[in-house]
Amino acid sequence: MNATGGMGPLVGPSALAARLGEPGLLVLDVRLAVDGGRATYEAGHVPGAVYSDYAADGWRARIGGAPGLLPPVEHLSLLLARLGVRPDHSVVIVPAGTSANDLAASARVYWTMRTVGHEAVSILDGGFIGWSADPARPVETGWREPEPAGPYPISLQEIFRATTVHAEAALTSGNTAFVDARSASYFEGREKAPEALRAGRLPGAVSRDYADLFDVARHGLKPKADLERSFADFLERPVISYCNTGHTAALNWFALSELLGHGEVRLYDGSMTDWTQDATRPVEKG
């Protein structure tokens, strides 16, 4: 357990099982609709876990032409309050454990909580699949109503976030690495997100497909040594992690910032959908 009461960025099923029932623990299940969402939560979840719908609850906000921006602080304060999150809670986020996309959603929720000032937050390594792999670990069924808390006192930690202004300044200075989390077809400009007005990438960006971080056999991230090899070129310079909508890039941010300890990593939540709203901003292809 770290100094803030949390269990570190990644917590294993056994470590979580040892703390079940503690009053300072809040388990947050965020399985996506593609994995069954609320239905699979009700069919079986970590005992005591409450459920949050990643899309319907508004963990990301559409502002203008960009669908993945950090929501207004008022919304986030009330969302965390409705879920019962207090500043003294140690929050453990539970993905399904099915895919890199599923894990990226948990990473984005994690990033949002860190950005609003909540320090004691973790992701369950292996997700619910990892939890339920051992029949000795308990599973609860049905719906658990969250116990509402007071409005969460937001304290924005801007160090974790890159806005378009940050991205433009970093591009001009040339001292920041832009790490693109998308697949090759998006990186090379052969396809684009529907909301993006142009295909392509940020000039000078380097491709690190977020899907390559996921270990299918263990239902979670690859070992730390593999992550270090993937990001070795970026550990000594500031990084802006981006994608189309700030979703998949959250997993690269999580690996670099939280697991590898890189102190200068920002997630560009607007990403290419926000960047391309202005036709004067440069885009590379090929």
PDB file of C-alpha atoms in Angstrom:
ATOM      1  CA  MET A   1       0.000   0.000   0.000  1.00  0.00           C
ATOM      2  CA  ASN A   2       1.429   3.400  -0.943  1.00  0.00           C
ATOM      3  CA  ALA A   3       1.503   6.542   1.147  1.00  0.00           C
ATOM      4  CA  THR A   4      -1.851   7.777  -0.163  1.00  0.00           C
ATOM      5  CA  GLY A   5      -3.643   4.570   0.844  1.00  0.00           C
ATOM      6  CA  GLY A   6      -3.618   3.145  -2.652  1.00  0.00           C
ATOM      7  CA  MET A   7      -2.071  -0.092  -3.837  1.00  0.00           C
ATOM      8  CA  GLY A   8      -0.006   1.227  -6.721  1.00  0.00           C
ATOM      9  CA  PRO A   9      -1.043   1.709 -10.359  1.00  0.00           C
ATOM     10  CA  LEU A  10      -1.612  -2.029 -10.946  1.00  0.00           C
ATOM     11  CA  VAL A  11      -2.975  -4.311  -8.251  1.00  0.00           C
ATOM     12  CA  GLY A  12      -3.119  -8.088  -8.522  1.00  0.00           C
ATOM     13  CA  PRO A  13      -6.231 -10.101  -7.673  1.00  0.00           C
ATOM     14  CA  SER A  14      -4.686 -11.570  -4.514  1.00  0.00           C
ATOM     15  CA  ALA A  15      -3.756  -8.136  -3.158  1.00  0.00           C
ATOM     16  CA  LEU A  16      -7.255  -6.842  -3.841  1.00  0.00           C
ATOM     17  CA  ALA A  17      -8.841  -9.922  -2.264  1.00  0.00           C
ATOM     18  CA  ALA A  18      -6.858  -9.259   0.916  1.00  0.00           C
ATOM     19  CA  ARG A  19      -8.454  -5.807   1.258  1.00  0.00           C
ATOM     20  CA  LEU A  20     -12.057  -6.583   0.364  1.00  0.00           C
ATOM     21  CA  GLY A  21     -14.468  -5.142   2.880  1.00  0.00           C
ATOM     22  CA  GLU A  22     -12.171  -2.391   4.131  1.00  0.00           C
ATOM     23  CA  PRO A  23     -14.111   0.874   4.621  1.00  0.00           C
ATOM     24  CA  GLY A  24     -11.542   2.878   2.668  1.00  0.00           C
ATOM     25  CA  LEU A  25     -11.783   0.712  -0.449  1.00  0.00           C
ATOM     26  CA  LEU A  26     -14.038   1.439  -3.440  1.00  0.00           C
ATOM     27  CA  VAL A  27     -14.064  -1.004  -6.358  1.00  0.00           C
ATOM     28  CA  LEU A  28     -15.276   0.499  -9.640  1.00  0.00           C
ATOM     29  CA  ASP A  29     -16.293  -1.856 -12.461  1.00  0.00           C
ATOM     30  CA  VAL A  30     -16.132  -0.144 -15.867  1.00  0.00           C
ATOM     31  CA  ARG A  31     -16.659  -3.012 -18.306  1.00  0.00           C
ATOM     32  CA  LEU A  32     -17.619  -1.698 -21.731  1.00  0.00           C
ATOM     33  CA  ALA A  33     -20.846  -2.302 -23.639  1.00  0.00           C
ATOM     34  CA  VAL A  34     -18.938  -4.454 -26.138  1.00  0.00           C
ATOM     35  CA  ASP A  35     -18.145  -6.807 -23.243  1.00  0.00           C
ATOM     36  CA  GLY A  36     -21.716  -6.824 -21.981  1.00  0.00           C
ATOM     37  CA  GLY A  37     -21.502  -3.745 -19.767  1.00  0.00           C
ATOM     38  CA  ARG A  38     -24.019  -3.706 -16.930  1.00  0.00           C
ATOM     39  CA  ALA A  39     -25.387  -7.151 -17.852  1.00  0.00           C
ATOM     40  CA  THR A  40     -22.037  -8.850 -17.341  1.00  0.00           C
ATOM     41  CA  TYR A  41     -21.480  -6.826 -14.167  1.00  0.00           C
ATOM     42  CA  GLU A  42     -24.758  -8.098 -12.762  1.00  0.00           C
ATOM     43  CA  ALA A  43     -23.894 -11.648 -13.827  1.00  0.00           C
ATOM     44  CA  GLY A  44     -20.746 -11.517 -11.704  1.00  0.00           C
ATOM     45  CA  HIS A  45     -18.367  -8.924 -10.248  1.00  0.00           C
ATOM     46  CA  VAL A  46     -15.822  -8.361  -7.502  1.00  0.00           C
ATOM     47  CA  PRO A  47     -17.758  -8.277  -4.214  1.00  0.00           C
ATOM     48  CA  GLY A  48     -18.725  -4.748  -3.271  1.00  0.00           C
ATOM     49  CA  ALA A  49     -17.947  -3.292  -6.703  1.00  0.00           C
ATOM     50  CA  VAL A  50     -20.158  -0.551  -8.125  1.00  0.00           C
ATOM     51  CA  TYR A  51     -20.665  -0.140 -11.855  1.00  0.00           C
ATOM     52  CA  SER A  52     -20.074   2.863 -14.081  1.00  0.00           C
ATOM     53  CA  ASP A  53     -20.978   3.001 -17.776  1.00  0.00           C
ATOM     54  CA  TYR A  54     -17.934   4.499 -19.523  1.00  0.00           C
ATOM     55  CA  ALA A  55     -20.026   6.062 -22.297  1.00  0.00           C
ATOM     56  CA  ALA A  56     -23.366   6.849 -20.642  1.00  0.00           C
ATOM     57  CA  ASP A  57     -21.804   8.269 -17.471  1.00  0.00           C
ATOM     58  CA  GLY A  58     -19.764  10.743 -19.492  1.00  0.00           C
ATOM     59  CA  TRP A  59     -16.175   9.942 -18.615  1.00  0.00           C
ATOM     60  CA  ARG A  60     -15.395  11.798 -21.847  1.00  0.00           C
ATOM     61  CA  ALA A  61     -17.193  14.835 -23.285  1.00  0.00           C
ATOM     62  CA  ARG A  62     -18.006  15.942 -26.812  1.00  0.00           C
ATOM     63  CA  ILE A  63     -17.085  19.607 -27.119  1.00  0.00           C
ATOM     64  CA  GLY A  64     -17.341  21.063 -30.598  1.00  0.00           C
ATOM     65  CA  GLY A  65     -16.033  18.524 -33.067  1.00  0.00           C
ATOM     66  CA  ALA A  66     -13.971  16.604 -30.502  1.00  0.00           C
ATOM     67  CA  PRO A  67     -15.770  13.704 -28.770  1.00  0.00           C
ATOM     68  CA  GLY A  68     -13.158  12.676 -26.198  1.00  0.00           C
ATOM     69  CA  LEU A  69     -12.317  15.720 -24.110  1.00  0.00           C
ATOM     70  CA  LEU A  70     -12.033  15.942 -20.340  1.00  0.00           C
ATOM     71  CA  PRO A  71     -15.556  16.765 -19.095  1.00  0.00           C
ATOM     72  CA  PRO A  72     -16.282  19.963 -17.154  1.00  0.00           C
ATOM     73  CA  VAL A  73     -15.225  19.752 -13.524  1.00  0.00           C
ATOM     74  CA  GLU A  74     -18.812  20.197 -12.362  1.00  0.00           C
ATOM     75  CA  HIS A  75     -19.838  17.017 -14.200  1.00  0.00           C
ATOM     76  CA  LEU A  76     -16.909  15.022 -12.852  1.00  0.00           C
ATOM     77  CA  SER A  77     -17.512  16.212  -9.296  1.00  0.00           C
ATOM     78  CA  LEU A  78     -21.123  15.015  -9.426  1.00  0.00           C
ATOM     79  CA  LEU A  79     -20.240  11.765 -11.233  1.00  0.00           C
ATOM     80  CA  LEU A  80     -17.714  10.780  -8.582  1.00  0.00           C
ATOM     81  CA  ALA A  81     -20.177  11.775  -5.871  1.00  0.00           C
ATOM     82  CA  ARG A  82     -22.908   9.592  -7.397  1.00  0.00           C
ATOM     83  CA  LEU A  83     -20.499   6.652  -7.516  1.00  0.00           C
ATOM     84  CA  GLY A  84     -19.654   7.215  -3.871  1.00  0.00           C
ATOM     85  CA  VAL A  85     -16.030   8.247  -4.355  1.00  0.00           C
ATOM     86  CA  ARG A  86     -14.518  10.243  -1.502  1.00  0.00           C
ATOM     87  CA  PRO A  87     -11.033  11.777  -1.450  1.00  0.00           C
ATOM     88  CA  ASP A  88      -9.941   9.266   1.208  1.00  0.00           C
ATOM     89  CA  HIS A  89     -10.970   6.237  -0.853  1.00  0.00           C
ATOM     90  CA  SER A  90      -8.525   3.814  -2.408  1.00  0.00           C
ATOM     91  CA  VAL A  91     -10.200   3.202  -5.771  1.00  0.00           C
ATOM     92  CA  VAL A  92      -9.585   0.032  -7.796  1.00  0.00           C
ATOM     93  CA  ILE A  93     -10.831   0.129 -11.396  1.00  0.00           C
ATOM     94  CA  VAL A  94     -11.904  -3.205 -12.866  1.00  0.00           C
ATOM     95  CA  PRO A  95     -11.766  -3.769 -16.636  1.00  0.00           C
ATOM     96  CA  ALA A  96     -13.156  -6.882 -18.275  1.00  0.00           C
ATOM     97  CA  GLY A  97      -9.704  -8.211 -19.178  1.00  0.00           C
ATOM     98  CA  THR A  98     -10.728  -8.954 -22.762  1.00  0.00           C
ATOM     99  CA  SER A  99      -8.749  -6.560 -24.950  1.00  0.00           C
ATOM    100  CA  ALA A 100      -6.462  -3.566 -25.234  1.00  0.00           C
ATOM    101  CA  ASN A 101      -9.507  -1.387 -25.982  1.00  0.00           C
ATOM    102  CA  ASP A 102     -11.173  -2.502 -22.751  1.00  0.00           C
ATOM    103  CA  LEU A 103      -8.005  -1.817 -20.763  1.00  0.00           C
ATOM    104  CA  ALA A 104      -7.649   1.592 -22.416  1.00  0.00           C
ATOM    105  CA  ALA A 105     -11.056   2.576 -21.038  1.00  0.00           C
ATOM    106  CA  SER A 106      -9.847   1.754 -17.524  1.00  0.00           C
ATOM    107  CA  ALA A 107      -6.656   3.706 -18.195  1.00  0.00           C
ATOM    108  CA  ARG A 108      -8.724   6.699 -19.313  1.00  0.00           C
ATOM    109  CA  VAL A 109     -10.856   6.527 -16.148  1.00  0.00           C
ATOM    110  CA  TYR A 110      -7.622   6.224 -14.129  1.00  0.00           C
ATOM    111  CA  TRP A 111      -6.147   9.269 -15.930  1.00  0.00           C
ATOM    112  CA  THR A 112      -9.323  11.257 -15.294  1.00  0.00           C
ATOM    113  CA  MET A 113      -9.220  10.478 -11.589  1.00  0.00           C
ATOM    114  CA  ARG A 114      -5.552  11.453 -11.342  1.00  0.00           C
ATOM    115  CA  THR A 115      -6.282  14.626 -13.311  1.00  0.00           C
ATOM    116  CA  VAL A 116      -9.041  15.686 -10.905  1.00  0.00           C
ATOM    117  CA  GLY A 117      -6.677  15.140  -7.975  1.00  0.00           C
ATOM    118  CA  HIS A 118      -7.446  11.626  -6.717  1.00  0.00           C
ATOM    119  CA  GLU A 119      -4.125   9.920  -5.972  1.00  0.00           C
ATOM    120  CA  ALA A 120      -5.063   6.530  -4.522  1.00  0.00           C
ATOM    121  CA  VAL A 121      -6.268   4.779  -7.663  1.00  0.00           C
ATOM    122  CA  SER A 122      -5.310   1.438  -9.229  1.00  0.00           C
ATOM    123  CA  ILE A 123      -6.313  -0.851 -12.090  1.00  0.00           C
ATOM    124  CA  LEU A 124      -6.982  -4.526 -11.402  1.00  0.00           C
ATOM    125  CA  ASP A 125      -4.344  -6.473 -13.290  1.00  0.00           C
ATOM    126  CA  GLY A 126      -6.046  -9.062 -15.493  1.00  0.00           C
ATOM    127  CA  GLY A 127      -9.463  -7.503 -15.023  1.00  0.00           C
ATOM    128  CA  PHE A 128     -12.486  -9.513 -14.012  1.00  0.00           C
ATOM    129  CA  ILE A 129     -11.258 -12.472 -16.078  1.00  0.00           C
ATOM    130  CA  GLY A 130      -8.135 -12.574 -13.935  1.00  0.00           C
ATOM    131  CA  TRP A 131     -10.185 -12.214 -10.770  1.00  0.00           C
ATOM    132  CA  SER A 132     -12.580 -15.042 -11.614  1.00  0.00           C
ATOM    133  CA  ALA A 133      -9.832 -17.396 -12.862  1.00  0.00           C
ATOM    134  CA  ASP A 134      -9.413 -18.634  -9.300  1.00  0.00           C
ATOM    135  CA  PRO A 135     -12.643 -20.303  -8.108  1.00  0.00           C
ATOM    136  CA  ALA A 136     -11.606 -19.625  -4.520  1.00  0.00           C
ATOM    137  CA  ARG A 137     -12.085 -15.888  -5.024  1.00  0.00           C
ATOM    138  CA  PRO A 138     -15.630 -14.716  -4.285  1.00  0.00           C
ATOM    139  CA  VAL A 139     -17.954 -13.337  -6.960  1.00  0.00           C
ATOM    140  CA  GLU A 140     -21.039 -11.243  -6.246  1.00  0.00           C
ATOM    141  CA  THR A 141     -24.070 -11.055  -8.547  1.00  0.00           C
ATOM    142  CA  GLY A 142     -26.868  -8.575  -9.045  1.00  0.00           C
ATOM    143  CA  TRP A 143     -26.906  -4.793  -8.888  1.00  0.00           C
ATOM    144  CA  ARG A 144     -25.218  -2.903  -6.066  1.00  0.00           C
ATOM    145  CA  GLU A 145     -26.428   0.646  -5.640  1.00  0.00           C
ATOM    146  CA  PRO A 146     -23.573   3.089  -4.959  1.00  0.00           C
ATOM    147  CA  GLU A 147     -23.650   4.967  -1.666  1.00  0.00           C
ATOM    148  CA  PRO A 148     -23.623   8.613  -2.795  1.00  0.00           C
ATOM    149  CA  ALA A 149     -20.993  10.920  -1.358  1.00  0.00           C
ATOM    150  CA  GLY A 150     -20.775  14.690  -1.255  1.00  0.00           C
ATOM    151  CA  PRO A 151     -19.620  16.564  -4.386  1.00  0.00           C
ATOM    152  CA  TYR A 152     -16.034  15.557  -5.055  1.00  0.00           C
ATOM    153  CA  PRO A 153     -13.597  18.449  -4.393  1.00  0.00           C
ATOM    154  CA  ILE A 154     -11.857  18.692  -7.762  1.00  0.00           C
ATOM    155  CA  SER A 155      -8.226  19.819  -7.743  1.00  0.00           C
ATOM    156  CA  LEU A 156      -7.129  19.786 -11.380  1.00  0.00           C
ATOM    157  CA  GLN A 157      -3.628  18.417 -11.987  1.00  0.00           C
ATOM    158  CA  GLU A 158      -2.894  20.018 -15.344  1.00  0.00           C
ATOM    159  CA  ILE A 159       0.504  18.308 -15.510  1.00  0.00           C
ATOM    160  CA  PHE A 160      -1.207  15.147 -16.802  1.00  0.00           C
ATOM    161  CA  ARG A 161      -3.088  16.814 -19.665  1.00  0.00           C
ATOM    162  CA  ALA A 162      -2.080  18.324 -22.995  1.00  0.00           C
ATOM    163  CA  THR A 163      -4.494  20.722 -24.643  1.00  0.00           C
ATOM    164  CA  THR A 164      -4.229  21.771 -28.282  1.00  0.00           C
ATOM    165  CA  VAL A 165      -2.349  24.848 -27.075  1.00  0.00           C
ATOM    166  CA  HIS A 166       0.192  22.580 -25.368  1.00  0.00           C
ATOM    167  CA  ALA A 167       0.518  20.464 -28.513  1.00  0.00           C
ATOM    168  CA  GLU A 168       1.075  23.503 -30.725  1.00  0.00           C
ATOM    169  CA  ALA A 169       3.740  24.887 -28.370  1.00  0.00           C
ATOM    170  CA  ALA A 170       5.477  21.501 -28.126  1.00  0.00           C
ATOM    171  CA  LEU A 171       5.480  21.147 -31.902  1.00  0.00           C
ATOM    172  CA  THR A 172       7.088  24.586 -32.246  1.00  0.00           C
ATOM    173  CA  SER A 173       9.757  23.946 -29.611  1.00  0.00           C
ATOM    174  CA  GLY A 174      10.676  20.543 -31.010  1.00  0.00           C
ATOM    175  CA  ASN A 175      11.751  19.070 -27.662  1.00  0.00           C
ATOM    176  CA  THR A 176       8.703  16.851 -27.092  1.00  0.00           C
ATOM    177  CA  ALA A 177       8.073  13.363 -28.473  1.00  0.00           C
ATOM    178  CA  PHE A 178       4.597  12.849 -29.911  1.00  0.00           C
ATOM    179  CA  VAL A 179       3.660   9.187 -29.434  1.00  0.00           C
ATOM    180  CA  ASP A 180       0.783   8.008 -31.625  1.00  0.00           C
ATOM    181  CA  ALA A 181      -1.197   5.122 -30.117  1.00  0.00           C
ATOM    182  CA  ARG A 182      -3.222   4.307 -33.246  1.00  0.00           C
ATOM    183  CA  SER A 183      -2.839   1.481 -35.724  1.00  0.00           C
ATOM    184  CA  ALA A 184      -0.728   1.938 -38.862  1.00  0.00           C
ATOM    185  CA  SER A 185      -3.689   2.748 -41.116  1.00  0.00           C
ATOM    186  CA  TYR A 186      -4.548   5.813 -39.029  1.00  0.00           C
ATOM    187  CA  PHE A 187      -0.929   6.795 -38.427  1.00  0.00           C
ATOM    188  CA  GLU A 188      -0.163   6.714 -42.160  1.00  0.00           C
ATOM    189  CA  GLY A 189      -3.353   8.550 -43.086  1.00  0.00           C
ATOM    190  CA  ARG A 190      -5.100   5.724 -44.948  1.00  0.00           C
ATOM    191  CA  GLU A 191      -8.165   6.109 -42.724  1.00  0.00           C
ATOM    192  CA  LYS A 192      -9.436   8.535 -40.124  1.00  0.00           C
ATOM    193  CA  ALA A 193     -11.911   8.834 -37.288  1.00  0.00           C
ATOM    194  CA  PRO A 194     -15.336  10.108 -38.430  1.00  0.00           C
ATOM    195  CA  GLU A 195     -14.992  13.304 -36.394  1.00  0.00           C
ATOM    196  CA  ALA A 196     -11.500  14.130 -37.677  1.00  0.00           C
ATOM    197  CA  LEU A 197     -11.575  16.559 -40.582  1.00  0.00           C
ATOM    198  CA  ARG A 198      -8.349  15.233 -42.101  1.00  0.00           C
ATOM    199  CA  ALA A 199      -6.451  11.969 -42.066  1.00  0.00           C
ATOM    200  CA  GLY A 200      -2.855  11.737 -40.898  1.00  0.00           C
ATOM    201  CA  ARG A 201      -0.749  12.319 -37.806  1.00  0.00           C
ATOM    202  CA  LEU A 202       0.924  15.081 -35.866  1.00  0.00           C
ATOM    203  CA  PRO A 203       4.170  16.115 -37.589  1.00  0.00           C
ATOM    204  CA  GLY A 204       7.175  14.145 -36.388  1.00  0.00           C
ATOM    205  CA  ALA A 205       5.084  11.704 -34.362  1.00  0.00           C
ATOM    206  CA  VAL A 206       6.299   8.154 -33.712  1.00  0.00           C
ATOM    207  CA  SER A 207       3.980   5.146 -33.838  1.00  0.00           C
ATOM    208  CA  ARG A 208       3.483   2.962 -30.774  1.00  0.00           C
ATOM    209  CA  ASP A 209       0.277   0.993 -31.351  1.00  0.00           C
ATOM    210  CA  TYR A 210      -1.420   0.647 -27.982  1.00  0.00           C
ATOM    211  CA  ALA A 211      -2.653  -2.837 -28.908  1.00  0.00           C
ATOM    212  CA  ASP A 212       0.945  -4.082 -28.833  1.00  0.00           C
ATOM    213  CA  LEU A 213       1.046  -3.475 -25.065  1.00  0.00           C
ATOM    214  CA  PHE A 214      -1.682  -6.023 -24.351  1.00  0.00           C
ATOM    215  CA  ASP A 215      -0.865  -9.616 -23.417  1.00  0.00           C
ATOM    216  CA  VAL A 216      -3.836 -11.757 -24.447  1.00  0.00           C
ATOM    217  CA  ALA A 217      -2.660 -14.717 -22.374  1.00  0.00           C
ATOM    218  CA  ARG A 218      -2.650 -12.769 -19.104  1.00  0.00           C
ATOM    219  CA  HIS A 219      -5.548 -10.412 -19.952  1.00  0.00           C
ATOM    220  CA  GLY A 220      -3.534  -7.322 -19.186  1.00  0.00           C
ATOM    221  CA  LEU A 221      -0.397  -5.368 -19.921  1.00  0.00           C
ATOM    222  CA  LYS A 222       2.801  -7.085 -20.960  1.00  0.00           C
ATOM    223  CA  PRO A 223       5.603  -7.337 -18.368  1.00  0.00           C
ATOM    224  CA  LYS A 224       7.410  -4.158 -17.384  1.00  0.00           C
ATOM    225  CA  ALA A 225      10.577  -5.202 -19.253  1.00  0.00           C
ATOM    226  CA  ASP A 226       8.579  -5.374 -22.497  1.00  0.00           C
ATOM    227  CA  LEU A 227       7.091  -1.953 -21.855  1.00  0.00           C
ATOM    228  CA  GLU A 228      10.550  -0.523 -21.226  1.00  0.00           C
ATOM    229  CA  ARG A 229      11.714  -1.843 -24.586  1.00  0.00           C
ATOM    230  CA  SER A 230       8.655  -0.413 -26.339  1.00  0.00           C
ATOM    231  CA  PHE A 231       9.174   3.070 -24.904  1.00  0.00           C
ATOM    232  CA  ALA A 232      12.965   3.149 -24.508  1.00  0.00           C
ATOM    233  CA  ASP A 233      13.326   5.997 -27.010  1.00  0.00           C
ATOM    234  CA  PHE A 234      11.062   8.322 -25.018  1.00  0.00           C
ATOM    235  CA  LEU A 235      12.153   7.934 -21.408  1.00  0.00           C
ATOM    236  CA  GLU A 236      14.539  10.914 -21.437  1.00  0.00           C
ATOM    237  CA  ARG A 237      12.317  13.580 -23.030  1.00  0.00           C
ATOM    238  CA  PRO A 238       8.836  15.032 -22.538  1.00  0.00           C
ATOM    239  CA  VAL A 239       6.053  13.025 -24.194  1.00  0.00           C
ATOM    240  CA  ILE A 240       2.575  13.817 -25.472  1.00  0.00           C
ATOM    241  CA  SER A 241       0.500  10.677 -25.966  1.00  0.00           C
ATOM    242  CA  TYR A 242      -2.324  10.973 -28.477  1.00  0.00           C
ATOM    243  CA  CYS A 243      -4.669   8.972 -30.728  1.00  0.00           C
ATOM    244  CA  ASN A 244      -8.024   9.912 -32.309  1.00  0.00           C
ATOM    245  CA  THR A 245     -10.077  10.778 -29.223  1.00  0.00           C
ATOM    246  CA  GLY A 246      -7.823  10.367 -26.182  1.00  0.00           C
ATOM    247  CA  HIS A 247      -9.022   6.817 -25.499  1.00  0.00           C
ATOM    248  CA  THR A 248      -6.353   4.408 -26.739  1.00  0.00           C
ATOM    249  CA  ALA A 249      -3.596   6.925 -25.971  1.00  0.00           C
ATOM    250  CA  ALA A 250      -4.555   6.642 -22.304  1.00  0.00           C
ATOM    251  CA  LEU A 251      -3.034   3.165 -22.225  1.00  0.00           C
ATOM    252  CA  ASN A 252       0.312   4.432 -23.556  1.00  0.00           C
ATOM    253  CA  TRP A 253       0.131   7.276 -21.025  1.00  0.00           C
ATOM    254  CA  PHE A 254      -0.559   4.807 -18.212  1.00  0.00           C
ATOM    255  CA  ALA A 255       2.387   2.587 -19.183  1.00  0.00           C
ATOM    256  CA  LEU A 256       4.828   5.493 -19.530  1.00  0.00           C
ATOM    257  CA  SER A 257       3.723   7.654 -16.617  1.00  0.00           C
ATOM    258  CA  GLU A 258       2.455   5.234 -13.999  1.00  0.00           C
ATOM    259  CA  LEU A 259       4.374   2.003 -14.615  1.00  0.00           C
ATOM    260  CA  LEU A 260       7.657   3.293 -16.042  1.00  0.00           C
ATOM    261  CA  GLY A 261       7.732   6.414 -13.869  1.00  0.00           C
ATOM    262  CA  HIS A 262       8.204   8.955 -16.652  1.00  0.00           C
ATOM    263  CA  GLY A 263       7.502  12.300 -14.999  1.00  0.00           C
ATOM    264  CA  GLU A 264       6.790  14.343 -18.135  1.00  0.00           C
ATOM    265  CA  VAL A 265       3.978  12.563 -19.982  1.00  0.00           C
ATOM    266  CA  ARG A 266       0.764  14.295 -20.964  1.00  0.00           C
ATOM    267  CA  LEU A 267      -2.339  12.792 -22.521  1.00  0.00           C
ATOM    268  CA  TYR A 268      -3.730  14.894 -25.351  1.00  0.00           C
ATOM    269  CA  ASP A 269      -7.402  14.155 -24.808  1.00  0.00           C
ATOM    270  CA  GLY A 270      -8.484  16.117 -27.875  1.00  0.00           C
ATOM    271  CA  SER A 271      -6.039  14.199 -30.103  1.00  0.00           C
ATOM    272  CA  MET A 272      -6.524  14.167 -33.881  1.00  0.00           C
ATOM    273  CA  THR A 273     -10.250  14.911 -33.799  1.00  0.00           C
ATOM    274  CA  ASP A 274      -9.523  18.194 -32.015  1.00  0.00           C
ATOM    275  CA  TRP A 275      -6.268  18.960 -33.822  1.00  0.00           C
ATOM    276  CA  THR A 276      -7.851  18.760 -37.291  1.00  0.00           C
ATOM    277  CA  GLN A 277     -10.744  21.135 -36.494  1.00  0.00           C
ATOM    278  CA  ASP A 278      -8.419  23.955 -37.594  1.00  0.00           C
ATOM    279  CA  ALA A 279      -7.304  23.547 -41.216  1.00  0.00           C
ATOM    280  CA  THR A 280      -4.142  25.588 -40.600  1.00  0.00           C
ATOM    281  CA  ARG A 281      -2.665  23.013 -38.208  1.00  0.00           C
ATOM    282  CA  PRO A 282      -0.146  20.765 -39.991  1.00  0.00           C
ATOM    283  CA  VAL A 283      -0.755  17.062 -40.574  1.00  0.00           C
ATOM    284  CA  GLU A 284       1.628  14.452 -41.968  1.00  0.00           C
ATOM    285  CA  LYS A 285       0.763  11.338 -44.003  1.00  0.00           C
ATOM    286  CA  GLY A 286       2.600   8.346 -45.332  1.00  0.00           C
TER     287      GLY A 286
END
